[in-house]
């Protein structure tokens, strides 16, 4: 089995992050068939990377600006059986690619996602930050499986798909997720959620798999560790979920979210309050953050849904 590892990049401000990401892929126990760097409409960065990495495929995004377009370019460029995606501000542990590839031994598996751990720029996790909302910083969160298990969708910064399957369903939709403009305004997401659901709908019996041994560390900047970003990210997620539901239907588009909101979040609030009563006072902050996060995500979904309805009328 041959794997093409795709890293989508867009700014020289992340130069050291990009170098760390590439180095982590080069140091895998199971070497990738190829490494592809997709540069999102940045000529200077494209030229610099070509000079820095003569043994790596460095290509320009030939699709619409943004992460989805970059991922589609990477899949179209790849020649491996598997296309694995790694965020440009992440580092993969040595067994990452091997664990992803092992998940594809079953022919019904079309996508495999791994465990993503936060690497806090501050050196420590903010005490108010609930584990249930680690998805706001692109990481595995409490409420996801802790062992290998089927899931509805994988997280896009640590995921792999059968290459032919990506093209068969038209790739990632560019109207969902982060664009160049989105990076400067709202931190949108969900392009991988919509893609995974659409892929599963097109292939009855196909399975997405969570593989906890495919581990990466995802860097969390000081700004993203703040409450203002947390709230903004939750609202943006709600907007994105509205687009997903519009694309694939509310039953599939919100199935995991309903279970998460009805079970994981109430348990998180109770856990935070209980921890506070036992002397860990920031537990109240974590409980409050869960309530705020759910409220802002729900509000974003309501606003996004209303906008879509008005756009159709």
Coordinates of C-alpha atoms in Angstrom, one line a residue:
X1 CA 0.0 0.0 0.0
X2 CA 1.4 3.4 -1.0
X3 CA 0.5 6.6 0.8
X4 CA 0.8 10.1 -0.4
X5 CA 1.0 12.6 2.5
X6 CA -0.5 16.0 1.7
X7 CA 0.3 19.2 3.7
X8 CA -1.6 22.3 2.6
X9 CA 0.2 25.6 3.3
X10 CA -0.6 29.2 2.7
X11 CA 1.7 31.6 4.6
X12 CA 5.4 32.1 5.3
X13 CA 4.5 33.1 8.9
X14 CA 4.2 29.4 9.5
X15 CA 7.6 28.6 8.0
X16 CA 9.0 26.9 11.1
X17 CA 5.8 25.0 11.6
X18 CA 5.8 23.8 8.0
X19 CA 9.4 22.6 8.4
X20 CA 8.5 20.7 11.6
X21 CA 5.5 19.1 9.9
X22 CA 7.6 17.9 6.9
X23 CA 10.4 16.6 9.1
X24 CA 7.9 14.6 11.2
X25 CA 6.6 12.9 8.0
X26 CA 10.1 12.3 6.7
X27 CA 10.9 10.6 10.1
X28 CA 8.0 8.1 9.9
X29 CA 8.7 4.5 10.7
X30 CA 6.9 3.6 7.6
X31 CA 8.0 6.0 4.9
X32 CA 5.4 7.7 2.7
X33 CA 5.4 7.0 -1.0
X34 CA 5.6 10.8 -1.6
X35 CA 5.1 14.1 0.3
X36 CA 3.1 16.8 -1.4
X37 CA 3.1 20.4 -0.3
X38 CA 0.1 22.3 -1.8
X39 CA 0.7 26.1 -1.7
X40 CA -2.4 28.2 -1.6
X41 CA -1.9 31.2 -4.0
X42 CA 1.4 32.4 -2.5
X43 CA 4.1 32.6 -5.2
X44 CA 7.0 33.5 -2.8
X45 CA 6.2 30.6 -0.5
X46 CA 5.9 28.2 -3.4
X47 CA 9.4 29.2 -4.7
X48 CA 11.0 29.1 -1.3
X49 CA 9.6 25.6 -0.6
X50 CA 10.7 24.3 -3.9
X51 CA 14.3 25.4 -3.1
X52 CA 14.1 24.1 0.5
X53 CA 12.7 20.7 -0.5
X54 CA 13.9 19.4 -3.9
X55 CA 12.8 15.9 -3.0
X56 CA 9.3 16.9 -2.2
X57 CA 6.4 17.6 -4.6
X58 CA 5.7 21.3 -4.2
X59 CA 2.7 22.4 -6.2
X60 CA 0.4 25.4 -6.4
X61 CA -3.3 25.1 -5.6
X62 CA -5.1 24.8 -8.9
X63 CA -8.6 25.0 -7.4
X64 CA -10.5 27.6 -5.6
X65 CA -8.5 29.4 -2.8
X66 CA -8.8 27.8 0.6
X67 CA -8.2 24.6 2.4
X68 CA -10.8 22.5 0.5
X69 CA -9.3 23.6 -2.9
X70 CA -5.8 22.7 -1.6
X71 CA -6.9 19.3 -0.4
X72 CA -8.5 18.6 -3.8
X73 CA -5.3 19.7 -5.6
X74 CA -3.3 17.4 -3.3
X75 CA -5.5 14.4 -4.1
X76 CA -5.4 15.1 -7.8
X77 CA -1.6 15.3 -7.6
X78 CA -1.1 12.2 -5.5
X79 CA -0.2 8.8 -7.1
X80 CA -0.5 6.7 -3.9
X81 CA -3.3 4.4 -3.1
X82 CA -4.0 6.4 0.1
X83 CA -4.0 10.2 0.5
X84 CA -3.1 11.3 4.1
X85 CA -3.6 14.8 5.2
X86 CA -1.6 16.6 7.9
X87 CA -2.1 20.2 9.1
X88 CA 0.8 22.6 8.4
X89 CA 1.0 23.4 12.1
X90 CA 1.1 19.8 13.3
X91 CA 3.7 17.2 13.9
X92 CA 3.2 13.5 13.4
X93 CA 4.5 10.9 15.8
X94 CA 6.8 8.2 14.2
X95 CA 4.0 5.6 14.0
X96 CA 1.4 7.9 12.6
X97 CA 1.4 6.8 9.0
X98 CA 1.8 3.1 9.8
X99 CA -1.3 3.3 12.1
X100 CA -3.4 5.0 9.4
X101 CA -2.4 2.5 6.8
X102 CA -3.2 -0.4 9.0
X103 CA -6.8 0.8 9.2
X104 CA -7.2 0.2 5.5
X105 CA -6.6 -3.5 5.7
X106 CA -10.4 -3.9 5.7
X107 CA -11.7 -3.1 2.2
X108 CA -14.9 -1.5 3.7
X109 CA -12.8 1.2 5.3
X110 CA -12.7 4.3 3.1
X111 CA -11.3 6.8 5.6
X112 CA -9.2 6.7 8.7
X113 CA -8.7 9.5 11.3
X114 CA -6.3 9.6 14.1
X115 CA -5.8 11.1 17.6
X116 CA -4.8 14.8 17.7
X117 CA -3.3 16.2 20.9
X118 CA -3.0 19.9 21.6
X119 CA 0.4 21.5 21.9
X120 CA -0.2 24.7 23.8
X121 CA 2.0 27.6 22.9
X122 CA 1.6 28.8 26.5
X123 CA 3.1 25.6 27.7
X124 CA 0.0 24.5 29.6
X125 CA -3.7 24.0 29.0
X126 CA -5.8 26.9 30.1
X127 CA -7.6 25.8 33.3
X128 CA -11.0 27.0 32.1
X129 CA -10.7 25.1 28.8
X130 CA -13.1 22.1 28.7
X131 CA -11.8 18.9 27.0
X132 CA -15.2 18.6 25.4
X133 CA -14.3 21.6 23.2
X134 CA -10.8 20.6 22.0
X135 CA -12.3 20.5 18.5
X136 CA -12.2 24.3 18.6
X137 CA -8.4 24.1 18.3
X138 CA -8.5 21.2 15.8
X139 CA -7.9 18.4 18.4
X140 CA -9.6 15.2 19.5
X141 CA -12.2 16.0 22.1
X142 CA -13.9 14.2 25.0
X143 CA -17.0 12.5 23.5
X144 CA -15.0 10.9 20.7
X145 CA -14.1 7.2 20.9
X146 CA -11.0 6.3 22.9
X147 CA -10.4 3.0 21.1
X148 CA -10.5 2.0 17.4
X149 CA -14.1 2.4 16.3
X150 CA -16.3 3.4 13.4
X151 CA -17.2 7.1 13.4
X152 CA -19.3 9.4 11.2
X153 CA -16.5 11.6 10.1
X154 CA -12.8 12.1 10.7
X155 CA -11.0 15.3 11.6
X156 CA -9.4 16.9 8.6
X157 CA -5.9 17.7 10.0
X158 CA -5.2 14.0 10.8
X159 CA -6.9 11.9 8.2
X160 CA -6.4 9.5 5.3
X161 CA -8.7 8.4 2.5
X162 CA -8.6 6.0 -0.4
X163 CA -7.4 8.2 -3.3
X164 CA -10.0 6.9 -5.8
X165 CA -12.8 7.6 -3.3
X166 CA -11.9 11.3 -3.1
X167 CA -12.2 11.8 -6.8
X168 CA -15.3 9.6 -7.1
X169 CA -17.4 12.0 -5.0
X170 CA -16.0 15.2 -6.4
X171 CA -13.6 16.0 -3.6
X172 CA -14.1 18.5 -0.8
X173 CA -16.7 21.2 -1.4
X174 CA -15.0 24.6 -1.6
X175 CA -18.1 26.4 -0.3
X176 CA -17.5 24.9 3.2
X177 CA -14.5 25.4 5.4
X178 CA -11.7 27.9 5.5
X179 CA -10.8 30.1 2.7
X180 CA -8.1 32.8 2.5
X181 CA -10.8 35.3 3.5
X182 CA -12.0 33.0 6.2
X183 CA -8.5 32.9 7.8
X184 CA -8.7 36.6 8.3
X185 CA -12.3 36.7 9.6
X186 CA -14.4 33.8 10.9
X187 CA -12.6 30.4 11.6
X188 CA -15.0 28.3 9.6
X189 CA -14.6 24.5 9.3
X190 CA -16.5 21.3 8.6
X191 CA -15.3 20.6 5.1
X192 CA -14.1 17.2 6.2
X193 CA -17.5 16.5 8.0
X194 CA -19.5 17.2 4.8
X195 CA -17.0 15.2 2.7
X196 CA -17.1 12.2 4.9
X197 CA -20.9 12.1 5.1
X198 CA -21.2 12.6 1.3
X199 CA -18.7 9.8 0.8
X200 CA -20.6 7.4 3.1
X201 CA -23.9 8.3 1.5
X202 CA -22.5 7.5 -2.0
X203 CA -21.1 4.1 -0.8
X204 CA -23.5 2.1 1.4
X205 CA -21.6 0.0 3.8
X206 CA -18.5 2.1 3.6
X207 CA -16.9 2.9 7.0
X208 CA -14.9 5.8 8.5
X209 CA -12.6 4.6 11.2
X210 CA -11.1 6.3 14.3
X211 CA -7.6 5.0 15.0
X212 CA -6.2 6.3 18.3
X213 CA -2.7 5.0 17.5
X214 CA -2.3 7.5 14.6
X215 CA -1.2 10.3 16.8
X216 CA -0.2 13.9 15.9
X217 CA 0.4 17.0 18.0
X218 CA -1.4 20.2 16.8
X219 CA 0.1 23.5 17.8
X220 CA -2.3 25.9 19.6
X221 CA -1.3 29.5 19.4
X222 CA -1.7 31.9 22.3
X223 CA -4.5 33.7 20.4
X224 CA -6.4 30.4 19.9
X225 CA -6.1 29.5 23.6
X226 CA -8.1 32.6 24.5
X227 CA -11.8 32.8 25.3
X228 CA -12.5 35.3 22.5
X229 CA -11.3 32.8 19.9
X230 CA -13.2 30.0 21.6
X231 CA -16.5 31.8 21.4
X232 CA -15.8 32.9 17.8
X233 CA -14.9 29.4 16.8
X234 CA -18.0 28.0 18.3
X235 CA -20.2 30.5 16.4
X236 CA -18.4 29.8 13.2
X237 CA -18.9 26.0 13.7
X238 CA -22.6 26.7 13.9
X239 CA -22.5 28.6 10.6
X240 CA -20.6 25.7 9.0
X241 CA -23.0 23.0 10.4
X242 CA -25.8 24.8 8.7
X243 CA -24.1 24.5 5.4
X244 CA -23.3 20.8 6.1
X245 CA -27.0 20.1 7.0
X246 CA -28.1 21.9 3.8
X247 CA -25.7 19.8 1.7
X248 CA -26.2 16.3 3.1
X249 CA -29.5 16.6 5.1
X250 CA -30.1 17.2 8.8
X251 CA -30.4 13.6 9.8
X252 CA -26.9 12.7 8.8
X253 CA -25.5 16.2 9.1
X254 CA -26.4 16.5 12.8
X255 CA -26.5 12.9 14.0
X256 CA -23.2 13.0 16.0
X257 CA -23.9 16.6 17.2
X258 CA -27.2 15.5 18.8
X259 CA -25.5 12.7 20.8
X260 CA -22.7 15.0 21.7
X261 CA -25.0 17.8 22.9
X262 CA -27.4 15.4 24.8
X263 CA -24.7 13.3 26.5
X264 CA -21.1 14.5 26.4
X265 CA -21.8 18.2 27.2
X266 CA -24.2 17.7 30.2
X267 CA -21.7 15.2 31.6
X268 CA -19.0 17.8 31.1
X269 CA -21.0 20.4 33.0
X270 CA -21.6 18.0 35.9
X271 CA -18.0 17.0 35.9
X272 CA -16.8 20.6 36.1
X273 CA -19.2 21.5 38.9
X274 CA -18.2 18.3 40.8
X275 CA -14.5 19.1 40.4
X276 CA -15.1 22.6 41.7
X277 CA -16.9 21.2 44.8
X278 CA -13.9 19.0 45.4
X279 CA -11.5 22.1 45.4
X280 CA -10.7 22.6 41.7
X281 CA -12.4 26.0 41.4
X282 CA -11.6 26.4 37.6
X283 CA -14.0 23.5 37.2
X284 CA -16.8 26.1 37.3
X285 CA -15.1 27.9 34.5
X286 CA -15.0 24.7 32.4
X287 CA -18.7 24.1 33.1
X288 CA -19.5 27.7 32.2
X289 CA -17.4 27.4 29.0
X290 CA -19.4 24.3 27.9
X291 CA -22.7 26.2 28.3
X292 CA -21.4 29.2 26.4
X293 CA -19.8 27.0 23.7
X294 CA -23.1 25.2 23.1
X295 CA -25.1 28.4 23.1
X296 CA -22.8 30.1 20.6
X297 CA -22.7 27.1 18.3
X298 CA -26.5 26.8 18.4
X299 CA -26.8 30.5 17.7
X300 CA -24.4 30.2 14.7
X301 CA -26.4 27.3 13.4
X302 CA -29.7 29.2 13.7
X303 CA -28.2 32.3 11.9
X304 CA -26.6 30.1 9.2
X305 CA -29.9 28.3 8.6
X306 CA -31.9 31.5 8.4
X307 CA -29.4 32.9 5.9
X308 CA -29.7 29.9 3.7
X309 CA -33.5 30.0 3.8
X310 CA -33.5 33.7 2.9
X311 CA -31.1 33.0 0.1
X312 CA -33.5 30.5 -1.4
X313 CA -36.5 32.7 -1.1

